[in-house]
XYZ file of C-alpha atoms in Angstrom:
242
model
C 28.442 -36.310 41.014
C 28.358 -39.459 39.588
C 27.079 -41.943 41.567
C 28.443 -45.351 40.158
C 31.932 -43.837 40.058
C 31.799 -42.313 43.467
C 33.006 -38.850 42.546
C 31.693 -35.449 43.549
C 31.602 -32.344 42.033
C 30.895 -28.924 43.611
C 31.509 -25.347 42.869
C 35.603 -25.976 43.325
C 35.897 -28.325 40.858
C 34.595 -26.533 38.112
C 37.380 -23.351 38.648
C 40.820 -22.880 38.668
C 42.445 -22.325 42.032
C 43.127 -18.834 41.055
C 39.744 -18.385 40.133
C 38.708 -20.288 43.596
C 40.734 -17.839 45.392
C 39.400 -14.768 43.988
C 36.191 -15.987 44.855
C 37.016 -16.109 48.522
C 38.825 -12.623 48.280
C 35.920 -10.740 47.199
C 33.731 -12.350 50.057
C 33.415 -11.125 54.023
C 34.699 -14.002 56.197
C 32.076 -15.209 58.719
C 31.862 -18.082 61.157
C 28.997 -20.311 61.746
C 28.745 -22.384 64.824
C 27.250 -25.522 64.739
C 23.323 -25.652 64.282
C 23.339 -21.997 63.181
C 21.148 -21.402 60.074
C 23.000 -19.823 56.970
C 20.379 -19.800 54.612
C 16.611 -20.233 55.113
C 14.172 -21.490 52.926
C 11.431 -18.976 51.355
C 14.109 -16.064 51.991
C 15.067 -13.613 49.265
C 18.452 -14.315 47.643
C 20.647 -11.621 48.718
C 23.696 -13.304 49.316
C 25.945 -16.343 48.161
C 28.147 -18.046 50.727
C 31.803 -19.953 49.982
C 32.095 -23.003 52.205
C 35.616 -22.421 52.812
C 35.872 -24.945 56.050
C 32.806 -27.233 57.516
C 30.499 -29.281 57.208
C 26.961 -28.100 56.432
C 23.265 -29.963 56.100
C 20.868 -29.165 53.670
C 17.277 -29.479 54.507
C 13.730 -28.997 52.609
C 10.093 -28.303 54.439
C 7.210 -29.641 52.904
C 3.677 -27.937 52.636
C 2.384 -29.753 55.539
C 5.780 -28.451 57.582
C 7.671 -31.907 57.582
C 11.644 -31.170 57.324
C 13.782 -33.711 55.406
C 17.261 -33.946 55.314
C 18.526 -34.166 51.621
C 22.012 -34.006 51.810
C 25.543 -33.049 53.732
C 28.037 -30.617 51.951
C 31.469 -30.219 52.515
C 34.522 -27.847 51.478
C 34.451 -26.095 48.178
C 30.709 -25.746 47.991
C 28.761 -22.352 47.143
C 25.709 -22.067 48.920
C 22.590 -20.151 47.593
C 24.218 -19.283 44.088
C 20.857 -20.498 42.249
C 19.025 -18.308 43.892
C 20.805 -15.416 43.269
C 21.351 -16.498 39.516
C 17.708 -17.091 38.828
C 16.233 -14.527 41.068
C 14.147 -16.829 42.972
C 13.447 -17.475 46.824
C 16.007 -19.992 48.957
C 14.410 -23.129 48.048
C 16.068 -25.079 50.714
C 17.584 -24.532 54.152
C 21.225 -24.646 55.104
C 22.492 -25.228 58.335
C 25.845 -25.514 59.943
C 26.275 -29.067 60.981
C 30.100 -28.551 62.079
C 31.356 -25.107 62.865
C 31.668 -23.432 59.068
C 33.882 -20.568 58.066
C 32.630 -18.947 54.933
C 32.906 -16.051 52.610
C 29.854 -13.970 51.964
C 29.510 -12.134 48.670
C 26.487 -10.138 48.043
C 24.020 -11.070 44.881
C 25.975 -8.460 42.713
C 29.165 -9.374 43.542
C 28.807 -13.088 42.745
C 27.037 -12.221 39.682
C 29.911 -10.256 38.323
C 32.343 -12.898 39.341
C 30.948 -15.498 37.366
C 30.385 -13.323 34.177
C 34.148 -12.163 34.663
C 35.281 -15.758 34.710
C 32.501 -16.990 32.460
C 30.970 -19.636 34.733
C 27.086 -18.994 34.495
C 26.876 -22.341 32.078
C 29.074 -24.380 34.600
C 26.959 -23.046 37.656
C 23.561 -23.957 36.087
C 24.921 -27.330 34.631
C 25.968 -28.449 38.364
C 22.542 -27.412 39.676
C 21.054 -29.508 36.938
C 23.668 -32.262 38.219
C 22.478 -31.708 41.791
C 18.935 -31.986 40.990
C 19.457 -34.710 39.101
C 21.289 -36.592 41.520
C 18.465 -35.932 44.280
C 16.035 -37.427 41.803
C 18.152 -40.482 41.477
C 18.306 -41.027 45.059
C 14.819 -40.568 45.591
C 13.973 -43.335 42.652
C 16.511 -45.849 43.823
C 14.926 -45.827 47.192
C 11.521 -46.653 46.045
C 12.937 -49.746 44.360
C 15.588 -51.163 47.041
C 14.674 -53.220 49.995
C 15.669 -51.960 53.560
C 19.399 -52.473 53.652
C 19.477 -51.229 50.240
C 17.869 -48.166 50.879
C 20.348 -47.489 53.795
C 23.239 -48.330 52.177
C 22.548 -46.299 48.888
C 21.926 -43.200 51.325
C 25.491 -43.720 53.117
C 27.060 -44.086 49.781
C 25.643 -40.972 48.657
C 26.743 -39.296 51.869
C 30.345 -40.760 51.242
C 30.536 -39.766 47.891
C 29.822 -35.888 49.072
C 31.703 -35.881 52.178
C 33.605 -39.390 52.771
C 37.244 -38.919 54.145
C 39.783 -41.422 52.972
C 41.412 -43.290 55.521
C 43.853 -45.959 55.851
C 43.520 -49.263 54.264
C 40.893 -47.822 51.845
C 38.399 -46.828 54.471
C 36.160 -43.986 54.349
C 35.337 -42.137 57.250
C 31.758 -40.172 57.113
C 30.855 -37.536 59.198
C 27.112 -37.832 59.761
C 26.443 -34.595 61.732
C 23.031 -36.038 62.438
C 21.185 -38.708 64.813
C 19.800 -42.359 63.265
C 16.261 -40.701 62.934
C 17.507 -37.900 60.684
C 19.215 -40.690 58.628
C 16.431 -42.896 58.839
C 14.235 -39.750 57.439
C 17.081 -39.175 54.577
C 16.230 -42.885 53.478
C 12.600 -42.960 53.853
C 12.798 -45.628 56.318
C 11.459 -45.742 59.950
C 14.227 -45.337 62.718
C 13.894 -48.875 64.136
C 14.440 -50.207 60.257
C 17.203 -48.078 59.859
C 19.009 -48.966 63.005
C 18.088 -52.857 61.973
C 19.951 -52.256 58.417
C 22.793 -50.655 59.791
C 23.237 -53.618 62.070
C 23.328 -55.825 58.968
C 25.777 -54.031 57.670
C 28.136 -53.911 60.506
C 27.951 -57.492 61.347
C 28.735 -58.629 57.724
C 32.008 -55.960 57.781
C 30.925 -53.634 55.662
C 30.511 -50.524 58.061
C 31.871 -49.786 61.551
C 29.448 -47.463 63.561
C 29.806 -44.599 65.945
C 27.795 -42.250 67.540
C 27.492 -39.406 64.737
C 30.145 -40.686 62.305
C 30.553 -44.327 60.515
C 33.350 -46.008 58.465
C 32.958 -47.633 55.493
C 34.914 -50.940 55.553
C 34.179 -52.051 52.227
C 33.105 -49.540 49.380
C 32.784 -51.950 47.107
C 30.123 -53.888 48.861
C 28.163 -50.990 50.040
C 28.190 -49.791 46.957
C 26.881 -53.082 45.717
C 24.116 -53.393 48.298
C 23.145 -49.715 47.366
C 22.604 -51.360 43.721
C 20.059 -53.832 45.045
C 22.604 -56.714 44.780
C 23.337 -59.112 47.847
C 26.398 -61.518 48.477
C 26.410 -64.954 50.060
C 27.904 -64.182 53.153
C 24.908 -61.358 53.642
C 21.756 -63.305 52.905
C 19.887 -64.583 56.024
C 22.027 -62.387 58.211
C 19.672 -60.657 60.612
C 22.858 -58.614 62.498
C 22.351 -56.643 65.919
C 20.710 -53.382 66.543
C 23.747 -50.515 66.576
C 24.185 -48.447 69.815
C 23.328 -44.943 69.514
């Protein structure tokens, strides 16, 4: 994923259509209802899951037991691949945020697939890009004002799971409450609500209960970079509804 360009890289983008269908056909179809755990942090890497349809939430617990949502992922992802390739326990928990259709492959089957298609280096490169994007997001959050923080997180989510609408709008299915979104931005819930309200009041976002519509992606990205525009300065905005 490249933040400045607003494009997302996932496993599907690495392979041809034929190779993608080959991957799915090697797996066993599994359905996960919302809130069901697909992968658990600390578990041994026995399977890989191809996300055919749906939305998942990637989260990580620290040594104190605090759980932080890191990102949402959509169709075209492969889940748990690096644990399998490196032989390491799961580093995150992946939960179905919406009903998901997956194809489950054993570790051996996935490794055979990667070697047959010459994808090992590409898979490692994707993992590095994901890690770098996460580090970049956390670094940016440390230097942004409150509204910039929430804009940065919303932009990252839009890059991952945003769906184009008419008039250049982007629809983002958050699949989380405001407290979780605030946690992603390293903010209190009240500060996040105020920041969302400001962005809505100046016509950048339109807020729903568990989704939002980005009305002006360019202005949102500018705020996420720490820039401000004249009509934004001094606007307090209202507090959005839950």
